[in-house]
Structures are given as structure tokens and as C-alpha cells.
Amino acid sequence: MESGLLDGESAAEGADAYFRAGERVMRESSREDPDLDWYTVLFSVEEMREFARERGGDPSDRELRAERSHTLAPDDPRLCPWPPERNQRCWCASGRKYKKCCGSANAR
């Protein structure tokens, strides 16, 4: 949050609320356009700060974050298809399986 990488109301409520809100947005978006392939991009705060510094931008800029995601190769392990399969690790980097984390019925 200090770096401005987490934004919106849910970010102020903590990481869990932020990821639940992200999950809701991705579910709604994928329902609206089911023919699109959806991905999450995992990167560290330090990685985004360095990318922003190289580009002369602000790491909290959404357009710059989107640009970062487009620089990854299709086989980069940080580019994760969404939604993950039930037994894959969750996209929120909690270390739990998706079905026990953001993909659980309790999280919806």
C-alpha cells in the first residue's frame, strides 16, 4: 500500500480484502466476456519499482503496471491463467490451493 500498488477501498482493509475484491472483478469480467483468456501477473513491489524507475514513471500508475505485464514472455511463470485449476496454487500468492483460498465458496 505504501508504494501505491494496492489501490481502492478494499486495499485499506488489508491484503485478503484486496484479493477477494480482485477475484470478484475477474469473475464479473470473465462472465461479461467469456471468450477472452484471463491472466494474473505476479511481481514483487521491488520489481515494479525498478520497472517504473527504468521507465521514468510512478509504480502506482495503472497504465505502467499494465505495460509491465505486456513485457512478459508467454511462458513466464509469473503470467498465470485465471482462474487457476482447483488444485493449483492460488493466484494471490498465499501458498494455499485455489480451492481453499480465493476459489472457495466462502471467499465469494
Short mmCIF file of N, CA and C in Angstrom, two decimals, residues 46-105:
data_model
loop_
_atom_site.label_atom_id
_atom_site.label_comp_id
_atom_site.label_asym_id
_atom_site.label_seq_id
_atom_site.Cartn_x
_atom_site.Cartn_y
_atom_site.Cartn_z
N GLU A 46 9.40 -4.59 -5.32
CA GLU A 46 10.72 -4.14 -5.77
C GLU A 46 10.84 -4.22 -7.29
N GLU A 47 10.31 -5.28 -7.87
CA GLU A 47 10.35 -5.44 -9.34
C GLU A 47 9.58 -4.31 -10.02
N MET A 48 8.42 -3.95 -9.48
CA MET A 48 7.63 -2.89 -10.09
C MET A 48 8.29 -1.54 -9.90
N ARG A 49 8.88 -1.33 -8.73
CA ARG A 49 9.62 -0.07 -8.51
C ARG A 49 10.76 0.08 -9.52
N GLU A 50 11.50 -0.99 -9.75
CA GLU A 50 12.62 -0.96 -10.70
C GLU A 50 12.10 -0.70 -12.12
N PHE A 51 11.02 -1.36 -12.50
CA PHE A 51 10.44 -1.15 -13.83
C PHE A 51 10.02 0.31 -13.99
N ALA A 52 9.37 0.87 -12.97
CA ALA A 52 8.93 2.27 -13.03
C ALA A 52 10.13 3.20 -13.11
N ARG A 53 11.17 2.90 -12.36
CA ARG A 53 12.38 3.73 -12.38
C ARG A 53 13.00 3.72 -13.78
N GLU A 54 13.06 2.54 -14.40
CA GLU A 54 13.62 2.43 -15.75
C GLU A 54 12.80 3.23 -16.77
N ARG A 55 11.48 3.29 -16.56
CA ARG A 55 10.59 3.98 -17.49
C ARG A 55 10.38 5.44 -17.12
N GLY A 56 10.93 5.84 -15.97
CA GLY A 56 10.74 7.22 -15.51
C GLY A 56 9.32 7.49 -15.07
N GLY A 57 8.67 6.46 -14.51
CA GLY A 57 7.28 6.61 -14.10
C GLY A 57 7.07 6.30 -12.63
N ASP A 58 5.81 6.26 -12.26
CA ASP A 58 5.39 6.01 -10.90
C ASP A 58 4.86 4.57 -10.81
N PRO A 59 5.36 3.77 -9.85
CA PRO A 59 4.89 2.39 -9.76
C PRO A 59 3.39 2.26 -9.48
N SER A 60 2.76 3.32 -8.99
CA SER A 60 1.32 3.24 -8.71
C SER A 60 0.47 3.52 -9.95
N ASP A 61 1.08 3.90 -11.05
CA ASP A 61 0.35 4.20 -12.29
C ASP A 61 -0.18 2.90 -12.91
N ARG A 62 -1.49 2.78 -13.03
CA ARG A 62 -2.11 1.56 -13.56
C ARG A 62 -1.64 1.24 -14.98
N GLU A 63 -1.48 2.27 -15.79
CA GLU A 63 -1.04 2.04 -17.17
C GLU A 63 0.38 1.48 -17.20
N LEU A 64 1.22 1.95 -16.31
CA LEU A 64 2.59 1.43 -16.24
C LEU A 64 2.59 -0.02 -15.76
N ARG A 65 1.71 -0.34 -14.82
CA ARG A 65 1.60 -1.74 -14.36
C ARG A 65 1.12 -2.64 -15.50
N ALA A 66 0.17 -2.13 -16.28
CA ALA A 66 -0.31 -2.91 -17.43
C ALA A 66 0.81 -3.09 -18.45
N GLU A 67 1.60 -2.03 -18.66
CA GLU A 67 2.74 -2.13 -19.58
C GLU A 67 3.71 -3.21 -19.10
N ARG A 68 3.94 -3.28 -17.79
CA ARG A 68 4.83 -4.30 -17.23
C ARG A 68 4.33 -5.69 -17.58
N SER A 69 3.06 -5.90 -17.47
CA SER A 69 2.51 -7.23 -17.75
C SER A 69 2.70 -7.62 -19.21
N HIS A 70 2.70 -6.64 -20.10
CA HIS A 70 2.86 -6.92 -21.53
C HIS A 70 4.32 -7.17 -21.92
N THR A 71 5.25 -6.95 -21.00
CA THR A 71 6.65 -7.21 -21.31
C THR A 71 7.05 -8.65 -21.01
N LEU A 72 6.16 -9.42 -20.37
CA LEU A 72 6.49 -10.80 -20.01
C LEU A 72 6.32 -11.73 -21.21
N ALA A 73 7.22 -12.68 -21.32
CA ALA A 73 7.11 -13.70 -22.36
C ALA A 73 5.93 -14.63 -22.04
N PRO A 74 5.29 -15.20 -23.05
CA PRO A 74 4.13 -16.07 -22.81
C PRO A 74 4.42 -17.26 -21.89
N ASP A 75 5.68 -17.69 -21.82
CA ASP A 75 6.00 -18.83 -20.96
C ASP A 75 6.55 -18.41 -19.59
N ASP A 76 6.49 -17.12 -19.27
CA ASP A 76 6.98 -16.64 -17.97
C ASP A 76 6.09 -17.21 -16.87
N PRO A 77 6.68 -17.82 -15.83
CA PRO A 77 5.86 -18.42 -14.78
C PRO A 77 5.08 -17.41 -13.95
N ARG A 78 5.39 -16.12 -14.07
CA ARG A 78 4.64 -15.11 -13.33
C ARG A 78 3.34 -14.75 -14.04
N LEU A 79 3.16 -15.21 -15.26
CA LEU A 79 1.94 -14.99 -16.02
C LEU A 79 1.07 -16.23 -15.81
N CYS A 80 0.02 -16.08 -15.02
CA CYS A 80 -0.79 -17.23 -14.60
C CYS A 80 -2.20 -17.15 -15.19
N PRO A 81 -2.64 -18.22 -15.85
CA PRO A 81 -4.02 -18.22 -16.37
C PRO A 81 -5.01 -18.13 -15.21
N TRP A 82 -6.09 -17.40 -15.46
CA TRP A 82 -7.12 -17.27 -14.44
C TRP A 82 -8.45 -17.76 -15.00
N PRO A 83 -9.23 -18.49 -14.24
CA PRO A 83 -8.96 -18.92 -12.88
C PRO A 83 -8.02 -20.11 -12.86
N PRO A 84 -7.28 -20.25 -11.78
CA PRO A 84 -6.41 -21.43 -11.68
C PRO A 84 -7.28 -22.68 -11.54
N GLU A 85 -6.73 -23.82 -11.87
CA GLU A 85 -7.45 -25.06 -11.61
C GLU A 85 -7.54 -25.24 -10.10
N ARG A 86 -8.52 -26.00 -9.67
CA ARG A 86 -8.80 -26.15 -8.23
C ARG A 86 -7.57 -26.51 -7.39
N ASN A 87 -6.74 -27.40 -7.89
CA ASN A 87 -5.62 -27.88 -7.08
C ASN A 87 -4.32 -27.11 -7.32
N GLN A 88 -4.36 -26.08 -8.15
CA GLN A 88 -3.17 -25.25 -8.35
C GLN A 88 -3.06 -24.25 -7.21
N ARG A 89 -1.86 -23.69 -7.07
CA ARG A 89 -1.67 -22.66 -6.05
C ARG A 89 -2.49 -21.44 -6.43
N CYS A 90 -2.97 -20.74 -5.42
CA CYS A 90 -3.82 -19.58 -5.65
C CYS A 90 -3.02 -18.44 -6.27
N TRP A 91 -3.68 -17.66 -7.08
CA TRP A 91 -3.07 -16.52 -7.76
C TRP A 91 -2.67 -15.42 -6.79
N CYS A 92 -3.21 -15.40 -5.59
CA CYS A 92 -2.92 -14.33 -4.64
C CYS A 92 -1.61 -14.54 -3.89
N ALA A 93 -0.90 -15.62 -4.21
CA ALA A 93 0.41 -15.91 -3.62
C ALA A 93 0.34 -16.24 -2.14
N SER A 94 -0.81 -16.73 -1.68
CA SER A 94 -0.96 -17.12 -0.27
C SER A 94 -0.22 -18.42 0.03
N GLY A 95 0.03 -19.21 -1.02
CA GLY A 95 0.65 -20.51 -0.84
C GLY A 95 -0.38 -21.63 -0.71
N ARG A 96 -1.65 -21.26 -0.59
CA ARG A 96 -2.71 -22.26 -0.47
C ARG A 96 -3.21 -22.67 -1.86
N LYS A 97 -3.92 -23.80 -1.91
CA LYS A 97 -4.55 -24.19 -3.16
C LYS A 97 -5.70 -23.23 -3.45
N TYR A 98 -5.96 -23.01 -4.73
CA TYR A 98 -7.02 -22.10 -5.15
C TYR A 98 -8.36 -22.47 -4.52
N LYS A 99 -8.68 -23.77 -4.48
CA LYS A 99 -9.97 -24.20 -3.96
C LYS A 99 -10.12 -23.91 -2.47
N LYS A 100 -9.01 -23.75 -1.76
CA LYS A 100 -9.06 -23.46 -0.32
C LYS A 100 -8.85 -21.98 -0.04
N CYS A 101 -8.67 -21.20 -1.09
CA CYS A 101 -8.34 -19.79 -0.91
C CYS A 101 -9.37 -18.93 -1.66
N CYS A 102 -8.94 -18.18 -2.66
CA CYS A 102 -9.82 -17.28 -3.40
C CYS A 102 -10.92 -18.02 -4.16
N GLY A 103 -10.71 -19.28 -4.49
CA GLY A 103 -11.69 -20.04 -5.24
C GLY A 103 -12.72 -20.75 -4.38
N SER A 104 -12.62 -20.62 -3.07
CA SER A 104 -13.59 -21.29 -2.20
C SER A 104 -14.92 -20.55 -2.20
N ALA A 105 -15.98 -21.28 -1.93
CA ALA A 105 -17.30 -20.65 -1.89
C ALA A 105 -17.38 -19.60 -0.79
#
